[in-house]
Tab-separated table of C-alpha atoms in Angstrom:
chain	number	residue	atom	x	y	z
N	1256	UNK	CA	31.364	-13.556	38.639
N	1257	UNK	CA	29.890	-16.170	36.258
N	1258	UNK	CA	28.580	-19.566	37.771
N	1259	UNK	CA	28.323	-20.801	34.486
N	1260	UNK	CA	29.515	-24.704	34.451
N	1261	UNK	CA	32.031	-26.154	32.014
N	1262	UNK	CA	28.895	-28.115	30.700
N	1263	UNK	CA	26.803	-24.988	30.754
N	1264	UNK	CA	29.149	-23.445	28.317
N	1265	UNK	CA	29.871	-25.832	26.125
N	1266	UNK	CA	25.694	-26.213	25.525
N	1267	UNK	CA	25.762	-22.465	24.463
N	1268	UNK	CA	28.972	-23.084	22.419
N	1269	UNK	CA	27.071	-25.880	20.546
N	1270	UNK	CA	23.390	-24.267	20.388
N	1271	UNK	CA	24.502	-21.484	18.448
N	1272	UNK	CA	25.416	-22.960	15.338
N	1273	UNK	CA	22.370	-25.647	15.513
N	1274	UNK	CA	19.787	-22.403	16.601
N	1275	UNK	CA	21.473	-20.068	13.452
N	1276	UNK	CA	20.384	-23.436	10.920
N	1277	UNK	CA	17.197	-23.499	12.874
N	1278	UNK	CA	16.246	-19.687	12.174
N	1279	UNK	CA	15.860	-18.667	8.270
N	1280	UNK	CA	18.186	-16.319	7.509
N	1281	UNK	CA	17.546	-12.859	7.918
N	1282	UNK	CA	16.761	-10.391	4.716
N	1283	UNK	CA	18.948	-8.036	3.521
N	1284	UNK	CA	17.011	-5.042	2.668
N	1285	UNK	CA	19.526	-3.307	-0.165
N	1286	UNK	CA	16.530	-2.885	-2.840
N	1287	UNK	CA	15.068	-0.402	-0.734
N	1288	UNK	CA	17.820	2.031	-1.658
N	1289	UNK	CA	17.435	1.198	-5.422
N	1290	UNK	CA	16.538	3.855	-8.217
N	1291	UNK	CA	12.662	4.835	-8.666
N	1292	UNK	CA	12.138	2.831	-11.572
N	1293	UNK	CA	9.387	0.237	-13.070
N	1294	UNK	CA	9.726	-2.990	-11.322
N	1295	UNK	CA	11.378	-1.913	-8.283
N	1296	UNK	CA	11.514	-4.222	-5.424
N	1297	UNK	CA	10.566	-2.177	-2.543
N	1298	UNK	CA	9.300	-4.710	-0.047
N	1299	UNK	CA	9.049	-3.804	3.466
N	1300	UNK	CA	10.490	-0.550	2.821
N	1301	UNK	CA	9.946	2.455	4.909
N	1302	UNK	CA	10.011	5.320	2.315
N	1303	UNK	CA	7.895	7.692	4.405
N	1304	UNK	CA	7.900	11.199	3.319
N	1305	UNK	CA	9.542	10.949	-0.183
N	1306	UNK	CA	8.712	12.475	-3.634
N	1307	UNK	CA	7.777	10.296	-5.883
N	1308	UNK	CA	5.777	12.174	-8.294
N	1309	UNK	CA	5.837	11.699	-12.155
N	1310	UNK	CA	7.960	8.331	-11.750
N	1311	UNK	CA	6.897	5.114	-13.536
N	1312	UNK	CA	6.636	2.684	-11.065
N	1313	UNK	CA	4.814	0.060	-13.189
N	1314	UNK	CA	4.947	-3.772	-11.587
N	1315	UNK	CA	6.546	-2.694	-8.881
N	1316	UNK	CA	6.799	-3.942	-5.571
N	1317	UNK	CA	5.622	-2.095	-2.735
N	1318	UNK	CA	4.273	-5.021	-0.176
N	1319	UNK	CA	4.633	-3.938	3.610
N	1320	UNK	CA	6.350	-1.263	3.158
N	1321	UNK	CA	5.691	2.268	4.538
N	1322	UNK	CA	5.270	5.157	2.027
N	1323	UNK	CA	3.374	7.922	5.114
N	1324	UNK	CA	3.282	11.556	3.638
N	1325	UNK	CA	4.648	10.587	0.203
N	1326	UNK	CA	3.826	12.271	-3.043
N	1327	UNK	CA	2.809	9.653	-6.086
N	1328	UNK	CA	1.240	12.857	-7.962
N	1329	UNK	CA	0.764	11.506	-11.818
N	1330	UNK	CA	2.906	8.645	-10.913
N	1331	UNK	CA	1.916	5.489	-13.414
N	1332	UNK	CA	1.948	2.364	-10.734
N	1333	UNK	CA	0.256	0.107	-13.014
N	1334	UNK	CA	-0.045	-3.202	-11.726
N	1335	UNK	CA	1.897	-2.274	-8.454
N	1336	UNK	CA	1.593	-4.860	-5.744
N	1337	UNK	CA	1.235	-2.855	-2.845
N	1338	UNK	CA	-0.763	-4.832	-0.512
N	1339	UNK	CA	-0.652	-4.352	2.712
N	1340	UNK	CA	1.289	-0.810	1.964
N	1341	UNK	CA	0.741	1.977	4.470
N	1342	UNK	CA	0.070	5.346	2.566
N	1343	UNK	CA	-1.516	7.054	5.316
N	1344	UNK	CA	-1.775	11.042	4.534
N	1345	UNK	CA	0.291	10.070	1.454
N	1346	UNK	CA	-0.784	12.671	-1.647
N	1347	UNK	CA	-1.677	10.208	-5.309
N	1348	UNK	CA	-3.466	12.990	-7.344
N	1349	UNK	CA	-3.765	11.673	-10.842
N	1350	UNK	CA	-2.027	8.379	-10.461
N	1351	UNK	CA	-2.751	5.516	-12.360
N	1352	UNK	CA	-3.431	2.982	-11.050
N	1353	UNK	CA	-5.008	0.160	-12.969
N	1354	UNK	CA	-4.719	-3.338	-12.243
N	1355	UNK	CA	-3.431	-2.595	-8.340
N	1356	UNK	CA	-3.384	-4.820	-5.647
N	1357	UNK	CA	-3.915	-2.528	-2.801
N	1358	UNK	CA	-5.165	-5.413	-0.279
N	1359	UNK	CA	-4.979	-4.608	2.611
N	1360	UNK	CA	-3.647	-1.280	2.454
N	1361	UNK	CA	-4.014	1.595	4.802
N	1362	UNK	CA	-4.885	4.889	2.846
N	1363	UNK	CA	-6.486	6.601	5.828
N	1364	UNK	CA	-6.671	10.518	5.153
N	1365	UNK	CA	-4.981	9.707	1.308
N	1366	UNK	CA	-5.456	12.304	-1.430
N	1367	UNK	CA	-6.653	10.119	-4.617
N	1368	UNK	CA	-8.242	13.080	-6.595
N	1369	UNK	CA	-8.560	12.411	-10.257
N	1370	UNK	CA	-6.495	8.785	-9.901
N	1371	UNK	CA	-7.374	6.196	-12.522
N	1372	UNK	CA	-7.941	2.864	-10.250
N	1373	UNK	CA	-9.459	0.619	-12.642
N	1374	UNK	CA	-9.631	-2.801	-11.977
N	1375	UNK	CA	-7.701	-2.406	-8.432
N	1376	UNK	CA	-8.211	-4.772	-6.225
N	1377	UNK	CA	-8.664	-2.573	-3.022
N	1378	UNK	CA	-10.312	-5.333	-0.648
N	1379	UNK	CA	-10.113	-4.669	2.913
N	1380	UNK	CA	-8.676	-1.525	2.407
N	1381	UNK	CA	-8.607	1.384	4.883
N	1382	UNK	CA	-10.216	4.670	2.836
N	1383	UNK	CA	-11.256	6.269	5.924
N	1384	UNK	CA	-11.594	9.804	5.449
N	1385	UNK	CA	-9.880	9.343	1.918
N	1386	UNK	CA	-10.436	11.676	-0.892
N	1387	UNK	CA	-11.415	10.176	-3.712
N	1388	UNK	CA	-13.172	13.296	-5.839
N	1389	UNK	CA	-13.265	12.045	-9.840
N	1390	UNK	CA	-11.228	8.428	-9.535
N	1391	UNK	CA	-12.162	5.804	-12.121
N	1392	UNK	CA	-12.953	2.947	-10.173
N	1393	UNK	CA	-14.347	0.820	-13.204
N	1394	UNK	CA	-13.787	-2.739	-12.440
N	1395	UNK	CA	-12.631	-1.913	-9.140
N	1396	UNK	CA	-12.609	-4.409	-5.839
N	1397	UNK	CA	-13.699	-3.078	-2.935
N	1398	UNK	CA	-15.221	-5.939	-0.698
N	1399	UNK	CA	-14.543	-5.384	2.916
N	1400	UNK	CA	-13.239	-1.937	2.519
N	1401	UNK	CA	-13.209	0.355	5.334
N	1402	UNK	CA	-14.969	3.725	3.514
N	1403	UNK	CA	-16.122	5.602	6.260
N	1404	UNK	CA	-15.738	8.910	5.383
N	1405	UNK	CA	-14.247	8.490	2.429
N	1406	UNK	CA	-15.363	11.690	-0.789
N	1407	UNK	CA	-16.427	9.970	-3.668
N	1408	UNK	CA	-17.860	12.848	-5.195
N	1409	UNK	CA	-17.653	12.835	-8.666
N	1410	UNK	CA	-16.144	9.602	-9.082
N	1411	UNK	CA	-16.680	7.103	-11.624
N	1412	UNK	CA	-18.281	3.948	-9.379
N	1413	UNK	CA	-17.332	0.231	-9.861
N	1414	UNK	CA	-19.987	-0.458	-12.775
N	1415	UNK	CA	-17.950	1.761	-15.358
N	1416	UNK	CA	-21.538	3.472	-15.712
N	1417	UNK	CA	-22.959	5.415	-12.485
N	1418	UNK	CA	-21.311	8.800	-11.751
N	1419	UNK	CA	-21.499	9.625	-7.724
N	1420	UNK	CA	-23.220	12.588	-6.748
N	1421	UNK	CA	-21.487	15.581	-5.037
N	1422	UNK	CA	-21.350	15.129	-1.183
N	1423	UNK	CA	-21.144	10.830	-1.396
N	1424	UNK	CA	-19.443	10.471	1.763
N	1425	UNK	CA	-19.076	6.710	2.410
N	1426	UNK	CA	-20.368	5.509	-0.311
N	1427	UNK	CA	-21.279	6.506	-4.332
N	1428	UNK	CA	-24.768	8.265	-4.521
N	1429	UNK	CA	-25.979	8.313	-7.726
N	1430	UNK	CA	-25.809	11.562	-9.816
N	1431	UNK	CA	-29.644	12.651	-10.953
């Protein structure tokens, strides 16, 4: 039994109301079940494990949301804003990318082979033990960004100019 006073209940009675304009009102999250299209609104989505490759996802965006184990194989995300996105293990082999805000993101163990990042902004970034064979990173951000372990071989560095050597783990070592 309840030893709740009159008083007592009449505070909760009255709080809830004055608490519920207090609080901001909670999201709803329907665009995360919207169509693959350009300039979807997936924010703090968790898409993990979907097939996304081939779709045109330009201006899109992604921002805290959870794409783990997805495929963005030749998938145009041109201009995406995807910062703070989590595409841990996720598979982006010949995705464009150019103009990307990946801030923040986490692309530990990603597959980036052959993806056109061109003037991405990938500060802070997690590219630990990210492949990253052949991407254009021309233009490309990367202050603060975690690249430890991260196969740049063959990829087109920063300055548009310098090619990296096969076996530049961690960094771009110049081709001779």
């Amino acid at each position: 039994m309840s030893r709740v006073s009159a008083a007592g209940r009449m505070l909760v009675l009255l709080a809830g109301p004055v608490l519920s304009a207090l609080l901001p009102p909670m999201e709803a999250r329907a665009e995360c079940a919207d169509f693959a299209a350009p300039e979807v609104h997936w924010r703090r989505c968790v898409l993990d494990g979907q097939d996304l490759g081939g779709v045109d996802f330009s201006g899109a965006v992604f921002r805290d949301s959870s794409f783990k184990r997805s495929v963005f194989d030749g998938s145009i995300l041109d201009g995406v804003d995807a910062r703070r996105v989590k595409l841990v293990s996720a598979s982006l082999r010949g995705a464009s990318l150019v103009g990307a805000n990946l801030g923040l993101a986490d692309l530990t163990s990603a597959d980036l082979e052959g993806a056109i990042l061109r003037d991405a902004d990938l500060s802070r970034t997690k590219l630990f033990n990210t492949n990253m064979r052949g991407v254009d990173l021309t233009g490309a951000r990367l202050e603060g960004a975690d690249m430890l372990r991260a196969d740049f071989s063959g990829a087109l560095w920063t300055d548009g100019e310098t090619r990296c050597s096969a076996g530049s783990i961690g960094r771009c070592h110049r081709a001779r």
